[in-house]
Amino acid sequence: MTKSIEDFGEILQRDESLAPYTWLQLGGRAEYLLTPGTEDQLLQVVRCCLEHDIPIRILGGGSNVLVSDDGVRGAVIRIAEPLLSNVTVTDESLTAGGGALLSYAVSEAVRAQLAGLESLVGIPGTIGGAVLGNAGSRHGDIGELIKSVSVLNRQGKIVERTGDELVFSYRQCSLDDVLVLSATLQLKSDPSSELTRRMRKNWIMKRATQPLADQSAGCIFRNPRGLSAGALIEQCGLKGMTSGQARISERHANFIVTEKGATCHDVDQLISRIQSAVSEKFGVDLELEICRWS
Ligand SMILES: Cc1cc2nc3c(=O)[nH]c(=O)nc-3n(C[C@H](O)[C@H](O)[C@H](O)COP(=O)(O)OP(=O)(O)OC[C@H]3O[C@@H](n4cnc5c(N)ncnc54)[C@H](O)[C@@H]3O)c2cc1C
């Protein structure tokens, strides 16, 4: 007999708040929150949801999601350590599980004297989240390095997608599968001390310009072509504006930071005010970069 979602008793929580699992620390409940302990359990859970038409959302590090106060229907499947967190280096390639922290992959690459990932230093979250959103900085993004990605497709089968099959653009990837199981990256040998120096420099720059110690979800808006969303918001004089327990960061205007008790409604209010102000002053429509779950 096929399993129903209720059969995953020991890893299933019903009506569970998602706030503790997101960097913004806010939002409503998931109808089902599942935290598989092994890859086998993970595959079984996803296949069960596919079979029973239960909507699936994958939660990695939670550093790029804004969850509605009303919560979400269906299953949220959390990829939490040690699930899918292996990182291995062979010659000039690095393979990381979808649940491995991007920061761990960066440090393993640099330790193995392999260049390519150091521009992503300081970006929170997992490899799965980084692939889905083509995480990057002005010096490069993860998509440029992808050799192949192992995924679970919508038919519940594990398949390999090569880098050539995928299209990566600014904070976007063409993948339409349910789950990133692992990614293999093509790096380049660099035995010089330059590599560590570059990584440190990128990290210092990031720390100096972004509110990394605060609760946030990274940049809220995508940069319009040739423009900086942060600069537009700053020029509207919106830095420091608050709504409830959410605030537009004084350090970087494209970050909304939250305090204890903040709600998604607080963040939505700031998002609307920013969009109206930027549209009025510059005629530019800002689009969300964060993933809004509702
Ligand atoms: C302080 C701060 C600084 C940041 N700086 C940057 C930056 O410089 N550059 C940048 O690009 N981003 C930045 N971000 C945003 C964020 O860290 C990245 O988008 C990150 O890659 C998200 O990874 P995650 O595991 O937290 O994903 P989550 O937030 O958990 O999920 C994001 C999306 O990815 C999907 N997803 C996650 N894991 C998987 C998986 N295994 N399989 C399929 N889908 C999956 C989710 O369903 C969701 O749609 C920053 C965020 C913060 C809080």
Short mmCIF file of C-alpha atoms and ligand atoms in Angstrom, two decimals:
data_model
loop_
_atom_site.label_atom_id
_atom_site.label_comp_id
_atom_site.label_asym_id
_atom_site.label_seq_id
_atom_site.Cartn_x
_atom_site.Cartn_y
_atom_site.Cartn_z
CA MET A 1 0.00 0.00 0.00
CA THR A 2 1.32 3.50 -0.78
CA LYS A 3 2.21 5.73 2.13
CA SER A 4 0.15 8.74 3.14
CA ILE A 5 1.74 11.87 4.62
CA GLU A 6 0.43 10.88 8.07
CA ASP A 7 2.74 7.83 7.92
CA PHE A 8 5.77 10.13 8.33
CA GLY A 9 4.81 10.68 11.98
CA GLU A 10 8.27 11.03 13.49
CA ILE A 11 9.46 13.69 11.03
CA LEU A 12 6.11 15.44 10.55
CA GLN A 13 4.82 18.50 12.42
CA ARG A 14 1.35 19.84 11.65
CA ASP A 15 0.53 23.55 11.70
CA GLU A 16 4.07 24.40 12.64
CA SER A 17 5.32 27.99 12.67
CA LEU A 18 7.95 28.65 10.00
CA ALA A 19 9.28 31.80 11.72
CA PRO A 20 12.12 30.05 13.60
CA TYR A 21 13.43 28.59 10.35
CA THR A 22 13.73 31.84 8.40
CA TRP A 23 16.30 34.58 8.74
CA LEU A 24 13.54 37.21 9.04
CA GLN A 25 12.07 35.22 11.97
CA LEU A 26 8.49 35.91 10.95
CA GLY A 27 5.53 34.43 9.11
CA GLY A 28 2.77 31.94 9.65
CA ARG A 29 2.49 28.17 9.84
CA ALA A 30 3.04 25.33 7.41
CA GLU A 31 0.17 22.88 7.13
CA TYR A 32 2.83 20.13 7.17
CA LEU A 33 6.46 20.70 8.11
CA LEU A 34 8.66 17.71 7.36
CA THR A 35 12.28 17.40 8.45
CA PRO A 36 13.72 14.21 6.94
CA GLY A 37 16.79 12.77 8.62
CA THR A 38 18.10 10.74 5.70
CA GLU A 39 18.16 11.02 1.92
CA ASP A 40 15.98 7.94 1.68
CA GLN A 41 13.32 9.54 3.92
CA LEU A 42 13.58 12.75 1.89
CA LEU A 43 12.93 10.94 -1.39
CA GLN A 44 10.02 9.00 0.13
CA VAL A 45 8.42 12.19 1.48
CA VAL A 46 8.73 14.07 -1.81
CA ARG A 47 7.40 11.11 -3.81
CA CYS A 48 4.47 10.76 -1.39
CA CYS A 49 3.57 14.44 -1.82
CA LEU A 50 3.85 14.16 -5.61
CA GLU A 51 1.64 11.08 -5.63
CA HIS A 52 -1.05 12.73 -3.46
CA ASP A 53 -0.85 16.14 -5.20
CA ILE A 54 0.25 17.88 -2.01
CA PRO A 55 1.97 21.19 -2.88
CA ILE A 56 5.69 21.06 -1.98
CA ARG A 57 8.00 23.85 -0.88
CA ILE A 58 11.64 23.19 -0.13
CA LEU A 59 13.20 25.19 2.71
CA GLY A 60 16.98 25.45 2.80
CA GLY A 61 18.66 27.98 5.08
CA GLY A 62 15.61 30.26 4.98
CA SER A 63 17.79 33.27 4.12
CA ASN A 64 15.80 34.33 1.07
CA VAL A 65 12.15 33.66 1.97
CA LEU A 66 9.38 35.90 3.27
CA VAL A 67 6.53 33.79 4.63
CA SER A 68 3.00 35.23 4.69
CA ASP A 69 1.41 35.72 8.14
CA ASP A 70 -1.37 33.39 6.96
CA GLY A 71 1.14 30.60 6.45
CA VAL A 72 1.19 28.10 3.59
CA ARG A 73 -0.91 25.11 2.54
CA GLY A 74 0.74 21.81 1.76
CA ALA A 75 4.16 20.53 2.71
CA VAL A 76 7.29 22.44 3.58
CA ILE A 77 10.24 20.06 3.43
CA ARG A 78 13.20 21.31 5.42
CA ILE A 79 16.70 20.39 4.30
CA ALA A 80 18.61 20.69 7.56
CA GLU A 81 22.05 19.42 8.52
CA PRO A 82 23.29 16.75 8.24
CA LEU A 83 20.93 16.00 5.33
CA LEU A 84 22.63 16.38 1.90
CA SER A 85 25.51 18.29 3.48
CA ASN A 86 28.53 16.44 2.01
CA VAL A 87 31.19 18.38 0.14
CA THR A 88 33.87 16.54 -1.84
CA VAL A 89 36.70 17.84 -3.98
CA THR A 90 38.16 15.87 -6.92
CA ASP A 91 40.85 17.48 -9.06
CA GLU A 92 39.33 20.81 -10.12
CA SER A 93 35.71 20.06 -9.34
CA LEU A 94 33.72 20.33 -6.14
CA THR A 95 30.49 18.44 -5.49
CA ALA A 96 28.24 19.69 -2.71
CA GLY A 97 24.94 18.31 -1.44
CA GLY A 98 21.90 20.56 -1.79
CA GLY A 99 21.84 21.01 1.99
CA ALA A 100 25.53 21.89 2.38
CA LEU A 101 26.13 25.43 3.55
CA LEU A 102 27.44 27.60 0.74
CA SER A 103 29.95 29.04 3.24
CA TYR A 104 31.31 25.53 3.89
CA ALA A 105 31.69 24.89 0.14
CA VAL A 106 33.52 28.22 -0.22
CA SER A 107 35.97 27.39 2.55
CA GLU A 108 36.55 23.83 1.30
CA ALA A 109 37.32 25.20 -2.18
CA VAL A 110 39.77 27.76 -0.85
CA ARG A 111 41.38 25.12 1.40
CA ALA A 112 41.89 22.93 -1.68
CA GLN A 113 43.42 25.95 -3.49
CA LEU A 114 40.60 26.08 -6.01
CA ALA A 115 39.39 29.43 -7.32
CA GLY A 116 35.85 30.41 -8.40
CA LEU A 117 33.74 30.32 -5.27
CA GLU A 118 35.57 32.99 -3.25
CA SER A 119 33.36 35.76 -4.66
CA LEU A 120 30.38 34.14 -2.88
CA VAL A 121 31.90 34.45 0.58
CA GLY A 122 29.48 35.70 3.22
CA ILE A 123 26.30 34.64 1.38
CA PRO A 124 24.16 32.65 3.84
CA GLY A 125 22.13 29.56 3.01
CA THR A 126 22.59 26.25 1.26
CA ILE A 127 23.86 25.06 -2.11
CA GLY A 128 20.27 24.21 -3.14
CA GLY A 129 19.08 27.76 -2.40
CA ALA A 130 22.16 29.23 -4.11
CA VAL A 131 21.55 27.21 -7.31
CA LEU A 132 17.82 28.06 -7.40
CA GLY A 133 18.45 31.79 -7.01
CA ASN A 134 21.80 31.86 -8.86
CA ALA A 135 23.39 33.45 -5.79
CA GLY A 136 26.22 35.81 -6.49
CA SER A 137 27.95 39.10 -6.07
CA ARG A 138 29.22 41.73 -8.48
CA HIS A 139 32.28 39.50 -9.00
CA GLY A 140 30.38 36.43 -10.22
CA ASP A 141 27.61 33.96 -9.51
CA ILE A 142 27.28 30.25 -8.86
CA GLY A 143 25.66 29.59 -12.26
CA GLU A 144 28.95 30.33 -14.06
CA LEU A 145 30.56 27.43 -12.21
CA ILE A 146 27.89 24.75 -12.60
CA LYS A 147 29.04 21.59 -14.37
CA SER A 148 25.95 19.57 -13.46
CA VAL A 149 23.11 19.42 -10.97
CA SER A 150 21.47 16.27 -9.63
CA VAL A 151 17.75 16.83 -9.07
CA LEU A 152 14.55 15.03 -8.21
CA ASN A 153 12.17 15.78 -11.06
CA ARG A 154 8.39 16.18 -10.95
CA GLN A 155 7.94 12.51 -11.81
CA GLY A 156 9.88 11.59 -8.65
CA LYS A 157 12.98 10.44 -10.55
CA ILE A 158 16.59 11.42 -9.90
CA VAL A 159 18.10 12.97 -13.01
CA GLU A 160 21.27 14.81 -13.89
CA ARG A 161 21.06 18.23 -15.56
CA THR A 162 24.24 19.46 -17.22
CA GLY A 163 25.30 23.10 -17.02
CA ASP A 164 24.61 23.45 -20.76
CA GLU A 165 20.95 22.49 -20.29
CA LEU A 166 20.40 25.20 -17.68
CA VAL A 167 20.05 28.92 -18.11
CA PHE A 168 21.36 31.09 -15.31
CA SER A 169 20.62 34.80 -15.33
CA TYR A 170 20.62 37.55 -12.72
CA ARG A 171 19.45 35.78 -9.51
CA GLN A 172 17.52 33.25 -11.59
CA CYS A 173 17.88 29.70 -12.81
CA SER A 174 15.73 27.83 -15.32
CA LEU A 175 15.47 24.67 -13.14
CA ASP A 176 11.88 23.50 -12.79
CA ASP A 177 12.49 20.36 -10.73
CA VAL A 178 11.29 19.74 -7.20
CA LEU A 179 14.57 19.40 -5.41
CA VAL A 180 18.30 20.03 -5.85
CA LEU A 181 20.11 17.00 -4.44
CA SER A 182 23.64 18.12 -5.29
CA ALA A 183 25.65 20.36 -7.57
CA THR A 184 29.05 19.84 -9.17
CA LEU A 185 31.08 22.97 -9.77
CA GLN A 186 34.01 23.47 -12.11
CA LEU A 187 36.73 25.40 -10.29
CA LYS A 188 40.29 26.36 -11.23
CA SER A 189 43.51 25.49 -9.49
CA ASP A 190 45.10 28.55 -7.87
CA PRO A 191 47.91 27.72 -5.49
CA SER A 192 48.87 31.38 -4.94
CA SER A 193 48.18 33.29 -1.74
CA GLU A 194 46.06 35.64 -3.91
CA LEU A 195 43.05 33.35 -3.50
CA THR A 196 42.80 33.74 0.27
CA ARG A 197 43.51 37.46 -0.08
CA ARG A 198 40.66 37.85 -2.59
CA MET A 199 38.25 35.94 -0.35
CA ARG A 200 39.16 38.11 2.67
CA LYS A 201 38.77 41.28 0.63
CA ASN A 202 35.31 40.19 -0.59
CA TRP A 203 34.30 39.34 2.96
CA ILE A 204 35.49 42.69 4.36
CA MET A 205 33.61 44.57 1.61
CA LYS A 206 30.43 42.62 2.28
CA ARG A 207 30.62 43.17 6.03
CA ALA A 208 31.23 46.88 5.57
CA THR A 209 28.27 47.44 3.26
CA GLN A 210 25.54 45.01 4.40
CA PRO A 211 23.75 44.61 7.77
CA LEU A 212 24.95 41.03 8.26
CA ALA A 213 24.37 40.98 12.01
CA ASP A 214 20.67 41.88 11.69
CA GLN A 215 17.68 39.68 10.81
CA SER A 216 17.07 40.11 7.08
CA ALA A 217 16.54 38.18 3.85
CA GLY A 218 19.32 39.84 1.88
CA CYS A 219 18.37 42.26 -0.90
CA ILE A 220 14.61 42.69 -1.13
CA PHE A 221 14.52 43.97 -4.73
CA ARG A 222 16.32 43.02 -7.90
CA ASN A 223 18.58 45.72 -9.31
CA PRO A 224 16.90 47.22 -12.39
CA ARG A 225 19.17 46.95 -15.46
CA GLY A 226 22.15 49.28 -15.02
CA LEU A 227 20.83 50.68 -11.73
CA SER A 228 21.16 49.93 -8.03
CA ALA A 229 17.87 49.36 -6.20
CA GLY A 230 19.59 50.35 -2.94
CA ALA A 231 20.75 53.68 -4.38
CA LEU A 232 17.25 54.48 -5.72
CA ILE A 233 15.67 53.73 -2.34
CA GLU A 234 18.31 55.80 -0.55
CA GLN A 235 17.72 58.74 -2.91
CA CYS A 236 14.03 58.62 -1.96
CA GLY A 237 15.17 59.28 1.62
CA LEU A 238 13.70 56.04 2.91
CA LYS A 239 16.62 54.68 4.96
CA GLY A 240 15.54 54.07 8.54
CA MET A 241 11.79 54.11 7.75
CA THR A 242 9.88 51.67 9.97
CA SER A 243 6.62 49.77 9.89
CA GLY A 244 5.83 47.92 13.09
CA GLN A 245 8.97 45.95 13.93
CA ALA A 246 10.46 46.11 10.43
CA ARG A 247 12.87 48.79 9.24
CA ILE A 248 14.67 49.80 6.06
CA SER A 249 18.32 49.30 6.95
CA GLU A 250 20.43 52.41 7.49
CA ARG A 251 23.47 50.48 6.26
CA HIS A 252 22.00 49.25 2.95
CA ALA A 253 18.65 50.57 1.74
CA ASN A 254 17.83 47.38 -0.20
CA PHE A 255 17.72 45.41 3.07
CA ILE A 256 14.69 45.30 5.36
CA VAL A 257 15.67 44.23 8.86
CA THR A 258 13.32 42.94 11.52
CA GLU A 259 13.11 42.90 15.32
CA LYS A 260 11.31 40.50 17.61
CA GLY A 261 7.55 40.57 16.98
CA ALA A 262 7.80 41.66 13.33
CA THR A 263 5.14 40.38 10.94
CA CYS A 264 5.05 39.80 7.21
CA HIS A 265 2.47 42.60 7.09
CA ASP A 266 5.12 45.02 8.49
CA VAL A 267 7.55 44.00 5.73
CA ASP A 268 4.85 44.17 3.03
CA GLN A 269 4.01 47.72 4.10
CA LEU A 270 7.62 48.80 3.64
CA ILE A 271 7.82 47.01 0.31
CA SER A 272 4.73 48.90 -0.94
CA ARG A 273 6.02 52.26 0.30
CA ILE A 274 9.38 51.70 -1.39
CA GLN A 275 7.78 50.63 -4.68
CA SER A 276 5.48 53.68 -4.74
CA ALA A 277 8.24 56.14 -3.83
CA VAL A 278 10.72 54.77 -6.39
CA SER A 279 8.06 54.62 -9.10
CA GLU A 280 6.96 58.20 -8.40
CA LYS A 281 10.45 59.69 -8.25
CA PHE A 282 12.26 57.68 -10.95
CA GLY A 283 9.51 55.95 -12.97
CA VAL A 284 11.13 52.60 -12.13
CA ASP A 285 9.12 49.54 -11.00
CA LEU A 286 11.13 47.54 -8.50
CA GLU A 287 10.64 43.75 -8.61
CA LEU A 288 11.04 41.47 -5.61
CA GLU A 289 14.22 39.41 -5.38
CA ILE A 290 13.19 37.49 -2.26
CA CYS A 291 10.86 34.47 -2.52
CA ARG A 292 7.44 35.42 -1.11
CA TRP A 293 5.58 32.36 0.22
CA SER A 294 1.80 32.68 0.54
C1 LIG B 1 22.51 38.82 5.30
C2 LIG B 1 22.22 38.27 3.94
C3 LIG B 1 23.07 38.53 2.88
C4 LIG B 1 22.79 38.00 1.61
N1 LIG B 1 23.65 38.30 0.58
C5 LIG B 1 23.41 37.76 -0.65
C6 LIG B 1 24.31 38.04 -1.75
O1 LIG B 1 25.31 38.74 -1.61
N2 LIG B 1 24.03 37.48 -2.94
C7 LIG B 1 22.94 36.66 -3.15
O2 LIG B 1 22.75 36.15 -4.26
N3 LIG B 1 22.07 36.41 -2.13
C8 LIG B 1 22.28 36.93 -0.89
N4 LIG B 1 21.41 36.67 0.13
C9 LIG B 1 20.19 35.89 -0.13
C10 LIG B 1 20.32 34.39 0.22
O3 LIG B 1 21.35 34.16 1.14
C11 LIG B 1 20.57 33.54 -1.02
O4 LIG B 1 19.49 33.70 -1.91
C12 LIG B 1 20.74 32.06 -0.68
O5 LIG B 1 21.33 31.41 -1.78
C13 LIG B 1 19.45 31.36 -0.27
O6 LIG B 1 19.78 30.05 0.19
P1 LIG B 1 18.85 29.31 1.28
O7 LIG B 1 19.36 27.93 1.46
O8 LIG B 1 18.78 30.14 2.52
O9 LIG B 1 17.46 29.29 0.52
P2 LIG B 1 15.98 29.46 1.14
O10 LIG B 1 15.83 30.87 1.61
O11 LIG B 1 15.71 28.38 2.09
O12 LIG B 1 15.12 29.23 -0.18
C14 LIG B 1 15.21 30.13 -1.27
C15 LIG B 1 14.57 29.45 -2.50
O13 LIG B 1 15.35 28.31 -2.88
C16 LIG B 1 14.56 27.13 -2.85
N5 LIG B 1 15.42 26.03 -2.36
C17 LIG B 1 16.23 26.03 -1.28
N6 LIG B 1 16.90 24.84 -1.20
C18 LIG B 1 16.48 24.09 -2.25
C19 LIG B 1 16.79 22.77 -2.73
N7 LIG B 1 17.69 21.96 -2.12
N8 LIG B 1 16.15 22.32 -3.83
C20 LIG B 1 15.24 23.09 -4.47
N9 LIG B 1 14.91 24.34 -4.08
C21 LIG B 1 15.53 24.84 -2.98
C22 LIG B 1 13.40 27.43 -1.90
O14 LIG B 1 12.29 26.61 -2.19
C23 LIG B 1 13.17 28.90 -2.21
O15 LIG B 1 12.40 29.02 -3.38
C24 LIG B 1 21.66 37.19 1.41
C25 LIG B 1 20.80 36.91 2.49
C26 LIG B 1 21.07 37.44 3.74
C27 LIG B 1 20.16 37.13 4.90
#
